[in-house]
mmCIF file of C-alpha atoms in Angstrom:
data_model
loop_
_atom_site.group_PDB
_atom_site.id
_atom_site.type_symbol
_atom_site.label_atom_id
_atom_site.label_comp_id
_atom_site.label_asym_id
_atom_site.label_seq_id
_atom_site.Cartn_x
_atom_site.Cartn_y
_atom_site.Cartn_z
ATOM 1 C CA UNK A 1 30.262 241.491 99.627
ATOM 2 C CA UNK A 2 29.500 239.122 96.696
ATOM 3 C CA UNK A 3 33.018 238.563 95.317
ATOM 4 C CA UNK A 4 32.248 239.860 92.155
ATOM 5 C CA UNK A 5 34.456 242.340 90.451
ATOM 6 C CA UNK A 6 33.533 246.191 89.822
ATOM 7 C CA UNK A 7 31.742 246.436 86.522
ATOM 8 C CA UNK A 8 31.178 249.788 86.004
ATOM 9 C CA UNK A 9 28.906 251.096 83.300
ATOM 10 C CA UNK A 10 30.873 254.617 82.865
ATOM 11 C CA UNK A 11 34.042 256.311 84.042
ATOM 12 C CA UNK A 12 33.476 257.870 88.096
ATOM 13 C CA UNK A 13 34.141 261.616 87.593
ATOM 14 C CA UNK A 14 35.752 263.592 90.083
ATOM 15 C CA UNK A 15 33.678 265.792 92.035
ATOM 16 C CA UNK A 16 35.202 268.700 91.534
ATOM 17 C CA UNK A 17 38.754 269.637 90.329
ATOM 18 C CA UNK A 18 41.470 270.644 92.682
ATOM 19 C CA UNK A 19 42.265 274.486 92.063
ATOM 20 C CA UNK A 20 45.178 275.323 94.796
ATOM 21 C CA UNK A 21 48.684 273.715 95.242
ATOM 22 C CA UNK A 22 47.361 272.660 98.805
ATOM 23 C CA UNK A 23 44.085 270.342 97.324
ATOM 24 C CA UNK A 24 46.179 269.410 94.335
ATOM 25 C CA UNK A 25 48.698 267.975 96.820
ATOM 26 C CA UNK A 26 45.645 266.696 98.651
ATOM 27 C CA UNK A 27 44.328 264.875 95.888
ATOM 28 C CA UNK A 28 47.909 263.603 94.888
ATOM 29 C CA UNK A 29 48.084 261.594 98.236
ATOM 30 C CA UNK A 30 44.264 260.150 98.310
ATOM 31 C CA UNK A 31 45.437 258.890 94.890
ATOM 32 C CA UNK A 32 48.676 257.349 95.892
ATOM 33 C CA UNK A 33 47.088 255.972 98.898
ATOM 34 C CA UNK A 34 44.040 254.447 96.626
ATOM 35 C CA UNK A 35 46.663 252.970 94.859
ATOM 36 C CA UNK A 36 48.774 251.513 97.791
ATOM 37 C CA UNK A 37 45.674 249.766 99.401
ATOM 38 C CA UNK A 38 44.589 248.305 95.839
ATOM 39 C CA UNK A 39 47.604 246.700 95.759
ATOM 40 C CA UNK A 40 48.092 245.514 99.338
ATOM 41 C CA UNK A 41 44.623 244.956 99.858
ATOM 42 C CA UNK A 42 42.829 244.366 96.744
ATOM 43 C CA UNK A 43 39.816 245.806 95.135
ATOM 44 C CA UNK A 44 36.878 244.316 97.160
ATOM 45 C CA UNK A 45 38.696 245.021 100.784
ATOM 46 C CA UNK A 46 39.654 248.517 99.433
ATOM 47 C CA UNK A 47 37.610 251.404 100.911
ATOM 48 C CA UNK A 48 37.225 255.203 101.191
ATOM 49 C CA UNK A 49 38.365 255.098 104.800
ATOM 50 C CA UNK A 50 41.411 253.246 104.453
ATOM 51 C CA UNK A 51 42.121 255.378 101.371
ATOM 52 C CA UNK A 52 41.659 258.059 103.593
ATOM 53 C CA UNK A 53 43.682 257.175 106.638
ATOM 54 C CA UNK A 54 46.338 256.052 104.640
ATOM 55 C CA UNK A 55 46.530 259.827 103.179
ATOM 56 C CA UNK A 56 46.167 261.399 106.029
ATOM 57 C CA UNK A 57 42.533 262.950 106.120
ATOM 58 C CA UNK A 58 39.046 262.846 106.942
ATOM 59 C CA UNK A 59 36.506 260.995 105.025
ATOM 60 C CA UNK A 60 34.786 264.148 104.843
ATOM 61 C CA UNK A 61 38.142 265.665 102.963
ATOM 62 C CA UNK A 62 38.224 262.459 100.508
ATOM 63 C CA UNK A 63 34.759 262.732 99.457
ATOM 64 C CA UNK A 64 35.152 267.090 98.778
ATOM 65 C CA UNK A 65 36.922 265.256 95.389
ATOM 66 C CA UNK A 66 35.852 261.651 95.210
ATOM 67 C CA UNK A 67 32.582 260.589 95.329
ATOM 68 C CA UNK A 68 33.748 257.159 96.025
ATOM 69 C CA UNK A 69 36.102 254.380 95.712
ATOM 70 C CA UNK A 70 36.000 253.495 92.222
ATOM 71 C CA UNK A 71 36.616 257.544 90.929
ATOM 72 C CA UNK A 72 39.845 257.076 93.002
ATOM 73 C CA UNK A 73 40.390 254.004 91.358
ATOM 74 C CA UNK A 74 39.355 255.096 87.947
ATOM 75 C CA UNK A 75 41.840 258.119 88.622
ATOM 76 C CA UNK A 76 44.432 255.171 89.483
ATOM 77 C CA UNK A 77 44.119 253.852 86.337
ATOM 78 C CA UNK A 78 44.535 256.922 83.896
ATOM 79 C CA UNK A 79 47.579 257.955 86.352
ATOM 80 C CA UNK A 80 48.667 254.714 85.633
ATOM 81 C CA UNK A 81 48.264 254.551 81.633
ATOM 82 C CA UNK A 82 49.560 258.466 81.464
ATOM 83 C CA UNK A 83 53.216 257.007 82.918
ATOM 84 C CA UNK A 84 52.475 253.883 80.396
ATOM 85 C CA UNK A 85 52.101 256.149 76.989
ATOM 86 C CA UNK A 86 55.061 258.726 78.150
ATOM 87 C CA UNK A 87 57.280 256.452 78.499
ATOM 88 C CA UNK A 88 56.317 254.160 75.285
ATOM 89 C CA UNK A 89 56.093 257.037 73.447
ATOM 90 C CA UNK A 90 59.540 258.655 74.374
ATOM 91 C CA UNK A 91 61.012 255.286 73.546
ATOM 92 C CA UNK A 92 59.095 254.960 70.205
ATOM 93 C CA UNK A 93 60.441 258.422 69.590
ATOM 94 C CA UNK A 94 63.948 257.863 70.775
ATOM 95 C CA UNK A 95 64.638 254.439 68.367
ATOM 96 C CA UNK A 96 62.965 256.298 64.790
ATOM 97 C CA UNK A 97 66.569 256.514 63.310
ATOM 98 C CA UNK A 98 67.802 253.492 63.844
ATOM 99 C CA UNK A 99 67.490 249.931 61.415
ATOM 100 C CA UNK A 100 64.018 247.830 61.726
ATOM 101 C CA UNK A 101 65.186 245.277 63.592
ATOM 102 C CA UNK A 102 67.109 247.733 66.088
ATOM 103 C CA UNK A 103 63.768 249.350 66.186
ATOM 104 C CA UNK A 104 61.313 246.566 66.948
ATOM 105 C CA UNK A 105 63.414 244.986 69.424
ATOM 106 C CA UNK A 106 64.136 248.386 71.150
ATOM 107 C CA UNK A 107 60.415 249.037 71.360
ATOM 108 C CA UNK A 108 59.539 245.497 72.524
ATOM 109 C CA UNK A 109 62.138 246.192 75.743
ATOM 110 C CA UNK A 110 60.426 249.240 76.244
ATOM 111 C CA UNK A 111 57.126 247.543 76.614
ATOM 112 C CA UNK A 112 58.516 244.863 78.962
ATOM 113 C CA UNK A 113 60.073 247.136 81.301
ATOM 114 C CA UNK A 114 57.230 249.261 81.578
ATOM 115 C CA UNK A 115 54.919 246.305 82.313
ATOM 116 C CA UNK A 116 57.517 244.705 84.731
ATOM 117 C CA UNK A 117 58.027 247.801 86.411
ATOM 118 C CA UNK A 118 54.382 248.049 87.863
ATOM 119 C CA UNK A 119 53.519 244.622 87.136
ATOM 120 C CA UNK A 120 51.774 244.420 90.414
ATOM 121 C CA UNK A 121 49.101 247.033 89.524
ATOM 122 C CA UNK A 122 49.269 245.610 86.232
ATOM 123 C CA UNK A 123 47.744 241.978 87.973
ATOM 124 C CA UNK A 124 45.492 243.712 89.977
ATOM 125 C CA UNK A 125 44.317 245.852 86.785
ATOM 126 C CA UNK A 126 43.778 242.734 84.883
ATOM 127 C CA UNK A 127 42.016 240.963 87.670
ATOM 128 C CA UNK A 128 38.911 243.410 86.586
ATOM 129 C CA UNK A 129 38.613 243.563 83.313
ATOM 130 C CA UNK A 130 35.380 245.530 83.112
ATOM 131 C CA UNK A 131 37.036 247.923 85.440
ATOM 132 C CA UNK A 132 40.531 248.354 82.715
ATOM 133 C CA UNK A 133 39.073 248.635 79.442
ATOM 134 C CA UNK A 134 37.174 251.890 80.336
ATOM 135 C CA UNK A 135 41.094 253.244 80.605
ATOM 136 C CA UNK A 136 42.623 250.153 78.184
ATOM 137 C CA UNK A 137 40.670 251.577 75.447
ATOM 138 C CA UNK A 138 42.215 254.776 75.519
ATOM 139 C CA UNK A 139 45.942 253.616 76.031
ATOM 140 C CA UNK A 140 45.059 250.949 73.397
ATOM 141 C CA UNK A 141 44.210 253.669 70.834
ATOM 142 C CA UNK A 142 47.089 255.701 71.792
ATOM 143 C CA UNK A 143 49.604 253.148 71.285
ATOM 144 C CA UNK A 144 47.870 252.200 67.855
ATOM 145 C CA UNK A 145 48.676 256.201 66.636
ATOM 146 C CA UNK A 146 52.469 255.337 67.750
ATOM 147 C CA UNK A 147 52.834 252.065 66.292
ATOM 148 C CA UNK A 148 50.521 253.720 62.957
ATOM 149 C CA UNK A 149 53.045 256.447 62.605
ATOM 150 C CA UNK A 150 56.225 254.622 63.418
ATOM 151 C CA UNK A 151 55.281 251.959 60.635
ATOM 152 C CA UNK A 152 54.733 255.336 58.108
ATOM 153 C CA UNK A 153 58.484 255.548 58.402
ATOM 154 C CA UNK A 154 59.532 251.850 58.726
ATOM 155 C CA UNK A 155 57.864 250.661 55.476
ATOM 156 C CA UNK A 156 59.690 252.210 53.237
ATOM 157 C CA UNK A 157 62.846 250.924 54.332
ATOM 158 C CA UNK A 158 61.639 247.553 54.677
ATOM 159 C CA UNK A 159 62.568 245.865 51.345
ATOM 160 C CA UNK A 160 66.550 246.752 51.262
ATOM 161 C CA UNK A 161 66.704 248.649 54.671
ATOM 162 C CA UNK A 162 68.317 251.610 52.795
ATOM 163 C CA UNK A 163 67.541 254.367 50.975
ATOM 164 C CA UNK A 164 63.558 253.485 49.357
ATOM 165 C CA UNK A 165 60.857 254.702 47.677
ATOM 166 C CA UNK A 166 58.586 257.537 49.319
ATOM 167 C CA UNK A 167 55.501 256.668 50.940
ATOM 168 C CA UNK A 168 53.099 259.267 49.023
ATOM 169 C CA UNK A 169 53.871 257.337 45.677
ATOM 170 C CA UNK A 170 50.663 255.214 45.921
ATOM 171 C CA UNK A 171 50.586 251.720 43.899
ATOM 172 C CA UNK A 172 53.699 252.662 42.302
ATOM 173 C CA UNK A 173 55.564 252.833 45.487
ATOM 174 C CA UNK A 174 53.954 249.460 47.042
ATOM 175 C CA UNK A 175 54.485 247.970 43.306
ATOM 176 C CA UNK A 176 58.327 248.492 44.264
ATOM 177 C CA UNK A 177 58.243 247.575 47.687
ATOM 178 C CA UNK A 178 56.531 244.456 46.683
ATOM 179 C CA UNK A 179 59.368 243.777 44.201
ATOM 180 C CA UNK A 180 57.181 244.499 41.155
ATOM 181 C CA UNK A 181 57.096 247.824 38.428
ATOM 182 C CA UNK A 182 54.073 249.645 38.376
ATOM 183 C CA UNK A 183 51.479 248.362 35.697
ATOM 184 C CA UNK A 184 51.368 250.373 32.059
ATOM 185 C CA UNK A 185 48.912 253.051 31.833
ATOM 186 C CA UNK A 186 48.082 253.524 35.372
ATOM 187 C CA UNK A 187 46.230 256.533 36.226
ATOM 188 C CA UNK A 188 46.210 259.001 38.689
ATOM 189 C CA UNK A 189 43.049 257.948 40.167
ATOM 190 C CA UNK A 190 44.495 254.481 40.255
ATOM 191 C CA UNK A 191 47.248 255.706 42.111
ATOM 192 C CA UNK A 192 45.016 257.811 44.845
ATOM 193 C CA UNK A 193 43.159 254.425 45.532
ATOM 194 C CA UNK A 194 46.179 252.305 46.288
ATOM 195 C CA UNK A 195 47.351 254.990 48.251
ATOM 196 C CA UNK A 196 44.446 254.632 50.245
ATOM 197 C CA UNK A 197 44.350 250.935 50.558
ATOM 198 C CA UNK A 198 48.056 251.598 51.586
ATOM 199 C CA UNK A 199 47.060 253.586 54.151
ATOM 200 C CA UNK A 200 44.209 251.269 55.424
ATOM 201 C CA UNK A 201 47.017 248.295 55.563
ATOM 202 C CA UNK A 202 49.100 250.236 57.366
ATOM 203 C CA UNK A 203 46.174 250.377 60.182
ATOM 204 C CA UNK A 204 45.073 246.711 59.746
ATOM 205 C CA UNK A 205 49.198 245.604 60.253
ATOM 206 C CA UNK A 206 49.232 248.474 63.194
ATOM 207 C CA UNK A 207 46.042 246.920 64.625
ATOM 208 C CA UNK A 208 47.314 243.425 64.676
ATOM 209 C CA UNK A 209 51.218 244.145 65.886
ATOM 210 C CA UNK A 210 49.867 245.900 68.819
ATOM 211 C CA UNK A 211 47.745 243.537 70.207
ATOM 212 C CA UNK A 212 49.694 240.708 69.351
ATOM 213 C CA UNK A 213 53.042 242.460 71.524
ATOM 214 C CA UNK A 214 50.352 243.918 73.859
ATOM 215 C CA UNK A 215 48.940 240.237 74.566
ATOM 216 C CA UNK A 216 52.495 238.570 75.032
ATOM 217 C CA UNK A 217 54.392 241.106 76.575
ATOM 218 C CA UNK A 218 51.752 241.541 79.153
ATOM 219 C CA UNK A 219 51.259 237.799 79.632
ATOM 220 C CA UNK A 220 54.929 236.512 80.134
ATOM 221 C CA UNK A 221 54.820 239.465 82.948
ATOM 222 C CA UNK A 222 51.763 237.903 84.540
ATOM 223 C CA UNK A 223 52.486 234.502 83.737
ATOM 224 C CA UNK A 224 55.968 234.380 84.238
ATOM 225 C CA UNK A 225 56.459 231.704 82.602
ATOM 226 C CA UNK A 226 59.769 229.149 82.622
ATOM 227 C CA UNK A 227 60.971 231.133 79.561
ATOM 228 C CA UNK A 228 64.243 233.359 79.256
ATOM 229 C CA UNK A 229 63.344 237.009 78.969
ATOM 230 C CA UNK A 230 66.142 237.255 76.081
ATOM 231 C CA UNK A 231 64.059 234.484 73.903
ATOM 232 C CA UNK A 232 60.887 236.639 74.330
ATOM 233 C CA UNK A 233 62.859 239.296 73.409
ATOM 234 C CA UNK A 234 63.981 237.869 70.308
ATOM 235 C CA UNK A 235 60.943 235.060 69.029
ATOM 236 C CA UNK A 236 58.816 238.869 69.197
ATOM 237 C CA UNK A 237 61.616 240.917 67.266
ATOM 238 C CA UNK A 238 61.578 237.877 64.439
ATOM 239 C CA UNK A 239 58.078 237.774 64.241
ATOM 240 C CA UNK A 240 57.226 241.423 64.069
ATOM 241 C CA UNK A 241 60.111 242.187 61.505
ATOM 242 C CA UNK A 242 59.284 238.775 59.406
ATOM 243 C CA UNK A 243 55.348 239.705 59.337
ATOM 244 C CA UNK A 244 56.135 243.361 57.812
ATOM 245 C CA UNK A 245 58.122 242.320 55.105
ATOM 246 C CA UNK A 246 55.297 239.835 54.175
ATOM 247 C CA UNK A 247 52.726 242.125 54.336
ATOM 248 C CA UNK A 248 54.449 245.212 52.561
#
């Protein structure tokens, strides 16, 4: 053993897919069991045989599905961001109707109770960082389609929080938003591009809200650091509402 971390160059597939309730439940437990000795043990003093004892089985029963320890491990992971994007997504979902600050600070709870709730795998996840972004990437793009669409319905509502221009009106909606009447003479085509550059800002301010409340959500779990939870809370929710009226 060098020390070194896993660095894989592609995801471990499965060997083959489990087709019966029995091997489904089979595979279940060798995947709750990876996960148990990842986070007890660690990755380099995790192996195929403790995974398997700890399940229950043979070796020989392990590898009918896993080829080795880090296609149980990569199977941790996606287990592990599938419970992540439910669970952001229902909340996302769940806090559309309700004023932008309600919203943002809503959604920045959700995030730090789903990071605090598994914030041990969450350590042990970001101990390998080659290992995550295989899986990161994917829950990272997921979460920028949420945040994309949720932002489709916030900005509109942003300058007066009430009743606002529709989206689909192009420069002369972000004209208004921005305070400001849409230029004389302004053609259709001019229209169709700023509703295009709309749309592009909309993924640039997307972009940059989730990875800042990705990076400092995830850090204050890790870090833990002497700061009230409430004050994260609330510096995030002032930032995040402050930025969007700036940039819309």
């Amino acid at each position: 053993m060098t020390g070194k971390p896993w660095v894989p160059t592609r995801k471990e597939p499965m060997r083959r897919a489990p087709r019966q309730d029995r091997s489904r439940a089979m595979v279940e437990r060798i995947v709750t069991a990876g996960r148990e000795i990842l986070l007890e043990r660690g990755y380099e003093r995790t192996s195929t045989s403790r995974i398997a004892a700890r399940a229950g089985i043979s070796p020989g029963s392990l590898y009918q599905y896993f080829p080795n320890k880090e296609s149980i491990l990569d199977r941790v992971v996606e287990v592990y961001a599938e419970q992540l994007r439910a669970r952001i997504s229902h909340a996302f979902v769940a806090n559309l109707g309700t004023s932008v600050p309600e919203m943002v600070r809503a959604n920045v709870v959700a995030l730090l109770d789903a990071f605090e709730e598994d914030s041990g795998l969450l350590r042990v996840l970001y101990q390998l960082p080659e290992t995550v972004d295989v899986q990161r990437a994917g829950f990272e793009r997921h979460i920028d389609e949420l945040v994309t669409a949720t932002l489709a319905t916030l900005l509109p509502r942003l300058p007066g929080e009430g009743a606002a221009p529709e989206p689909t009106r192009g420069t002369a909606w972000t004209s208004e938003v921005a305070g400001t009447p849409e230029p004389a003479g302004t053609s259709e085509t001019d229209r169709d591009v700023g509703a295009a550059g709309s749309a592009r800002a909309v993924g640039t301010v997307a972009w940059i809200l989730v990875r800042t409340v990705e990076h400092v959500t995830i850090r204050y779990v890790l870090d833990q650091p002497p700061i009230p939870r409430a004050e994260i809370v609330d510096e995030l929710t002032a930032m995040i509402v402050i930025y969007l009226r700036q940039r819309v």
